[in-house]
mmCIF file of C-alpha atoms in Angstrom:
data_model
loop_
_atom_site.group_PDB
_atom_site.id
_atom_site.type_symbol
_atom_site.label_atom_id
_atom_site.label_comp_id
_atom_site.label_asym_id
_atom_site.label_seq_id
_atom_site.Cartn_x
_atom_site.Cartn_y
_atom_site.Cartn_z
ATOM 1 C CA UNK A 1043 -0.010 -0.152 -0.071
ATOM 2 C CA UNK A 1044 1.359 3.409 -0.839
ATOM 3 C CA UNK A 1045 1.162 6.161 1.474
ATOM 4 C CA UNK A 1046 0.582 9.430 -0.003
ATOM 5 C CA UNK A 1047 1.248 12.704 1.975
ATOM 6 C CA UNK A 1048 -0.388 15.901 0.628
ATOM 7 C CA UNK A 1049 -1.760 19.461 1.319
ATOM 8 C CA UNK A 1050 -5.174 19.256 2.916
ATOM 9 C CA UNK A 1051 -7.889 20.687 0.554
ATOM 10 C CA UNK A 1052 -11.178 22.283 1.469
ATOM 11 C CA UNK A 1053 -13.412 19.187 0.352
ATOM 12 C CA UNK A 1054 -11.248 16.967 2.836
ATOM 13 C CA UNK A 1055 -12.372 19.006 5.827
ATOM 14 C CA UNK A 1056 -15.529 16.817 6.768
ATOM 15 C CA UNK A 1057 -13.510 13.579 6.416
ATOM 16 C CA UNK A 1058 -10.732 15.189 8.722
ATOM 17 C CA UNK A 1059 -13.247 16.246 11.147
ATOM 18 C CA UNK A 1060 -14.420 12.643 11.515
ATOM 19 C CA UNK A 1061 -10.648 11.224 11.383
ATOM 20 C CA UNK A 1062 -9.727 13.358 14.372
ATOM 21 C CA UNK A 1063 -12.599 12.517 16.305
ATOM 22 C CA UNK A 1064 -12.332 8.864 15.850
ATOM 23 C CA UNK A 1065 -8.474 9.027 16.356
ATOM 24 C CA UNK A 1066 -8.996 10.710 19.843
ATOM 25 C CA UNK A 1067 -12.275 9.006 21.030
ATOM 26 C CA UNK A 1068 -10.266 6.585 23.203
ATOM 27 C CA UNK A 1069 -7.362 8.683 24.204
ATOM 28 C CA UNK A 1070 -7.625 9.169 28.284
ATOM 29 C CA UNK A 1071 -5.752 12.454 28.149
ATOM 30 C CA UNK A 1072 -7.818 14.346 25.737
ATOM 31 C CA UNK A 1073 -10.767 16.765 25.906
ATOM 32 C CA UNK A 1074 -12.292 14.980 22.654
ATOM 33 C CA UNK A 1075 -12.526 18.355 20.861
ATOM 34 C CA UNK A 1076 -9.376 18.325 18.948
ATOM 35 C CA UNK A 1077 -11.501 18.342 15.466
ATOM 36 C CA UNK A 1078 -13.145 21.824 16.736
ATOM 37 C CA UNK A 1079 -9.601 23.235 17.467
ATOM 38 C CA UNK A 1080 -8.654 22.211 13.577
ATOM 39 C CA UNK A 1081 -11.746 23.966 12.705
ATOM 40 C CA UNK A 1082 -11.180 27.114 14.582
ATOM 41 C CA UNK A 1083 -7.388 27.153 13.462
ATOM 42 C CA UNK A 1084 -8.312 26.788 9.946
ATOM 43 C CA UNK A 1085 -10.157 30.295 10.150
ATOM 44 C CA UNK A 1086 -7.355 32.112 12.143
ATOM 45 C CA UNK A 1087 -4.537 33.986 11.219
ATOM 46 C CA UNK A 1088 -2.042 31.316 12.881
ATOM 47 C CA UNK A 1089 -3.327 28.928 10.250
ATOM 48 C CA UNK A 1090 -0.566 27.966 7.299
ATOM 49 C CA UNK A 1091 -2.643 25.986 4.781
ATOM 50 C CA UNK A 1092 0.511 24.107 3.474
ATOM 51 C CA UNK A 1093 1.132 23.132 6.921
ATOM 52 C CA UNK A 1094 -2.494 21.141 7.239
ATOM 53 C CA UNK A 1095 -1.385 17.831 5.708
ATOM 54 C CA UNK A 1096 -3.440 14.319 5.119
ATOM 55 C CA UNK A 1097 -2.186 10.857 4.681
ATOM 56 C CA UNK A 1098 -3.981 8.755 2.277
ATOM 57 C CA UNK A 1099 -4.093 4.988 1.383
ATOM 58 C CA UNK A 1100 -5.574 4.068 -1.688
ATOM 59 C CA UNK A 1101 -7.400 7.458 -1.908
ATOM 60 C CA UNK A 1102 -8.878 7.135 1.728
ATOM 61 C CA UNK A 1103 -7.539 9.669 4.087
ATOM 62 C CA UNK A 1104 -6.117 7.863 7.231
ATOM 63 C CA UNK A 1105 -4.070 10.580 8.956
ATOM 64 C CA UNK A 1106 -3.816 14.528 9.612
ATOM 65 C CA UNK A 1107 -1.444 16.945 10.919
ATOM 66 C CA UNK A 1108 -1.728 20.588 11.754
ATOM 67 C CA UNK A 1109 1.076 23.094 12.267
ATOM 68 C CA UNK A 1110 -0.135 26.479 13.143
ATOM 69 C CA UNK A 1111 1.616 29.630 14.203
ATOM 70 C CA UNK A 1112 2.705 30.590 17.578
ATOM 71 C CA UNK A 1113 4.909 33.081 19.555
ATOM 72 C CA UNK A 1114 7.345 32.646 22.255
ATOM 73 C CA UNK A 1115 7.383 35.913 24.234
ATOM 74 C CA UNK A 1116 10.035 36.949 26.506
ATOM 75 C CA UNK A 1117 9.678 40.481 27.730
ATOM 76 C CA UNK A 1118 9.269 42.727 24.803
ATOM 77 C CA UNK A 1119 10.924 40.083 22.415
ATOM 78 C CA UNK A 1120 8.541 37.847 20.280
ATOM 79 C CA UNK A 1121 9.842 34.793 18.716
ATOM 80 C CA UNK A 1122 7.921 32.910 15.785
ATOM 81 C CA UNK A 1123 7.331 29.205 16.044
ATOM 82 C CA UNK A 1124 4.788 26.521 15.327
ATOM 83 C CA UNK A 1125 2.567 24.516 17.263
ATOM 84 C CA UNK A 1126 2.029 20.865 16.353
ATOM 85 C CA UNK A 1127 -1.612 20.099 17.236
ATOM 86 C CA UNK A 1128 -2.876 17.645 16.455
ATOM 87 C CA UNK A 1129 -1.641 14.674 14.992
ATOM 88 C CA UNK A 1130 -4.258 11.920 13.919
ATOM 89 C CA UNK A 1131 -4.347 8.634 12.404
ATOM 90 C CA UNK A 1132 -7.513 6.658 12.649
ATOM 91 C CA UNK A 1133 -7.121 3.490 14.939
ATOM 92 C CA UNK A 1134 -7.155 0.771 12.362
ATOM 93 C CA UNK A 1135 -4.143 2.422 10.919
ATOM 94 C CA UNK A 1136 -2.133 3.300 13.882
ATOM 95 C CA UNK A 1137 1.098 1.888 14.569
ATOM 96 C CA UNK A 1138 2.204 1.496 10.846
ATOM 97 C CA UNK A 1139 4.354 4.589 10.942
ATOM 98 C CA UNK A 1140 1.770 7.144 9.231
ATOM 99 C CA UNK A 1141 1.999 9.534 12.284
ATOM 100 C CA UNK A 1142 5.749 9.464 11.979
ATOM 101 C CA UNK A 1143 5.610 10.153 8.032
ATOM 102 C CA UNK A 1144 3.400 12.900 8.917
ATOM 103 C CA UNK A 1145 5.617 14.602 11.338
ATOM 104 C CA UNK A 1146 8.714 14.381 9.071
ATOM 105 C CA UNK A 1147 6.928 15.639 6.257
ATOM 106 C CA UNK A 1148 5.456 18.544 8.010
ATOM 107 C CA UNK A 1149 8.895 19.320 9.463
ATOM 108 C CA UNK A 1150 10.099 19.269 6.110
ATOM 109 C CA UNK A 1151 7.450 21.714 4.646
ATOM 110 C CA UNK A 1152 7.746 24.138 7.516
ATOM 111 C CA UNK A 1153 11.518 24.375 7.218
ATOM 112 C CA UNK A 1154 10.945 25.228 3.477
ATOM 113 C CA UNK A 1155 8.668 27.704 4.349
ATOM 114 C CA UNK A 1156 11.338 29.397 6.685
ATOM 115 C CA UNK A 1157 10.180 28.260 10.233
ATOM 116 C CA UNK A 1158 12.851 27.426 12.433
ATOM 117 C CA UNK A 1159 11.141 25.369 15.413
ATOM 118 C CA UNK A 1160 7.945 23.529 16.743
ATOM 119 C CA UNK A 1161 6.576 23.398 20.100
ATOM 120 C CA UNK A 1162 4.108 20.817 21.304
ATOM 121 C CA UNK A 1163 2.315 18.715 24.077
ATOM 122 C CA UNK A 1164 2.615 15.390 23.636
ATOM 123 C CA UNK A 1165 3.700 11.863 24.423
ATOM 124 C CA UNK A 1166 7.354 11.998 25.815
ATOM 125 C CA UNK A 1167 8.125 8.531 24.683
ATOM 126 C CA UNK A 1168 6.962 9.061 20.911
ATOM 127 C CA UNK A 1169 8.011 12.512 19.839
ATOM 128 C CA UNK A 1170 11.737 12.439 20.866
ATOM 129 C CA UNK A 1171 12.218 10.120 17.835
ATOM 130 C CA UNK A 1172 11.878 13.078 15.676
ATOM 131 C CA UNK A 1173 14.394 15.237 17.592
ATOM 132 C CA UNK A 1174 11.861 16.626 20.398
ATOM 133 C CA UNK A 1175 13.576 17.789 23.682
ATOM 134 C CA UNK A 1176 11.889 18.961 26.744
ATOM 135 C CA UNK A 1177 10.848 22.508 26.093
ATOM 136 C CA UNK A 1178 12.646 23.779 29.417
ATOM 137 C CA UNK A 1179 15.859 22.453 27.863
ATOM 138 C CA UNK A 1180 15.448 25.696 25.616
ATOM 139 C CA UNK A 1181 14.019 27.714 28.167
ATOM 140 C CA UNK A 1182 10.475 27.755 27.048
ATOM 141 C CA UNK A 1183 7.539 27.245 29.193
ATOM 142 C CA UNK A 1184 3.859 26.779 28.423
ATOM 143 C CA UNK A 1185 1.177 29.191 29.818
ATOM 144 C CA UNK A 1186 -0.684 26.371 31.887
ATOM 145 C CA UNK A 1187 0.055 23.428 33.935
ATOM 146 C CA UNK A 1188 1.302 20.333 31.936
ATOM 147 C CA UNK A 1189 3.688 17.751 32.955
ATOM 148 C CA UNK A 1190 7.113 19.034 32.112
ATOM 149 C CA UNK A 1191 8.046 15.781 30.148
ATOM 150 C CA UNK A 1192 5.072 16.233 27.844
ATOM 151 C CA UNK A 1193 5.999 19.789 26.834
ATOM 152 C CA UNK A 1194 8.740 19.564 23.872
ATOM 153 C CA UNK A 1195 10.176 21.570 21.225
ATOM 154 C CA UNK A 1196 12.359 20.688 18.249
ATOM 155 C CA UNK A 1197 14.779 22.877 16.306
ATOM 156 C CA UNK A 1198 14.135 22.471 12.273
ATOM 157 C CA UNK A 1199 17.541 24.013 11.391
ATOM 158 C CA UNK A 1200 20.673 24.100 13.482
ATOM 159 C CA UNK A 1201 20.224 26.368 16.495
ATOM 160 C CA UNK A 1202 16.681 27.302 15.533
ATOM 161 C CA UNK A 1203 16.009 28.080 18.866
ATOM 162 C CA UNK A 1204 19.291 29.895 19.957
ATOM 163 C CA UNK A 1205 18.837 32.610 22.129
ATOM 164 C CA UNK A 1206 15.177 31.968 21.968
ATOM 165 C CA UNK A 1207 13.356 31.589 25.474
ATOM 166 C CA UNK A 1208 10.342 32.402 27.215
ATOM 167 C CA UNK A 1209 6.563 31.926 27.540
ATOM 168 C CA UNK A 1210 4.610 29.892 24.787
ATOM 169 C CA UNK A 1211 1.670 32.359 23.435
ATOM 170 C CA UNK A 1212 -0.808 30.454 21.843
ATOM 171 C CA UNK A 1213 -3.203 31.885 19.015
ATOM 172 C CA UNK A 1214 -6.629 32.615 21.128
ATOM 173 C CA UNK A 1215 -8.262 29.553 19.092
ATOM 174 C CA UNK A 1216 -6.185 26.976 21.346
ATOM 175 C CA UNK A 1217 -8.077 28.391 24.341
ATOM 176 C CA UNK A 1218 -11.518 28.648 23.048
#
């Protein structure tokens, strides 16, 4: 089976909504509203259409990833970065490397678009394989309480977070 990763199109929105809902249905540490977050982000200034990607197998969408813009704020300094949220693969296709391919492809595209880093809240055993480290390693913190091992960042280019530190400022769509 050939896996194709491509930019999400408007005609994919309903399928992606249902995919995200299904992917997070059994996840314990979820508010089960990730699909609504994606809808809000698509309408926001933080949305980068090229960084909303789907994975297809035999013309069936089986996975989705979204990277959206955020800021890291330190006093008067503001640094651009991206948030990875969410990464979704429908349950019957999980544990086949699809999520990993989506992450790698999204990182590659983000780097091509000039972004230097990505921040996420995620599983501490999964994301380090893609170069993620605890965000506090870079002096980056989140504006709410989350276990420190689940707050992570990755540099898309060498020294992409050099001299960048502070508090993550998520787009308002994340809080709604």
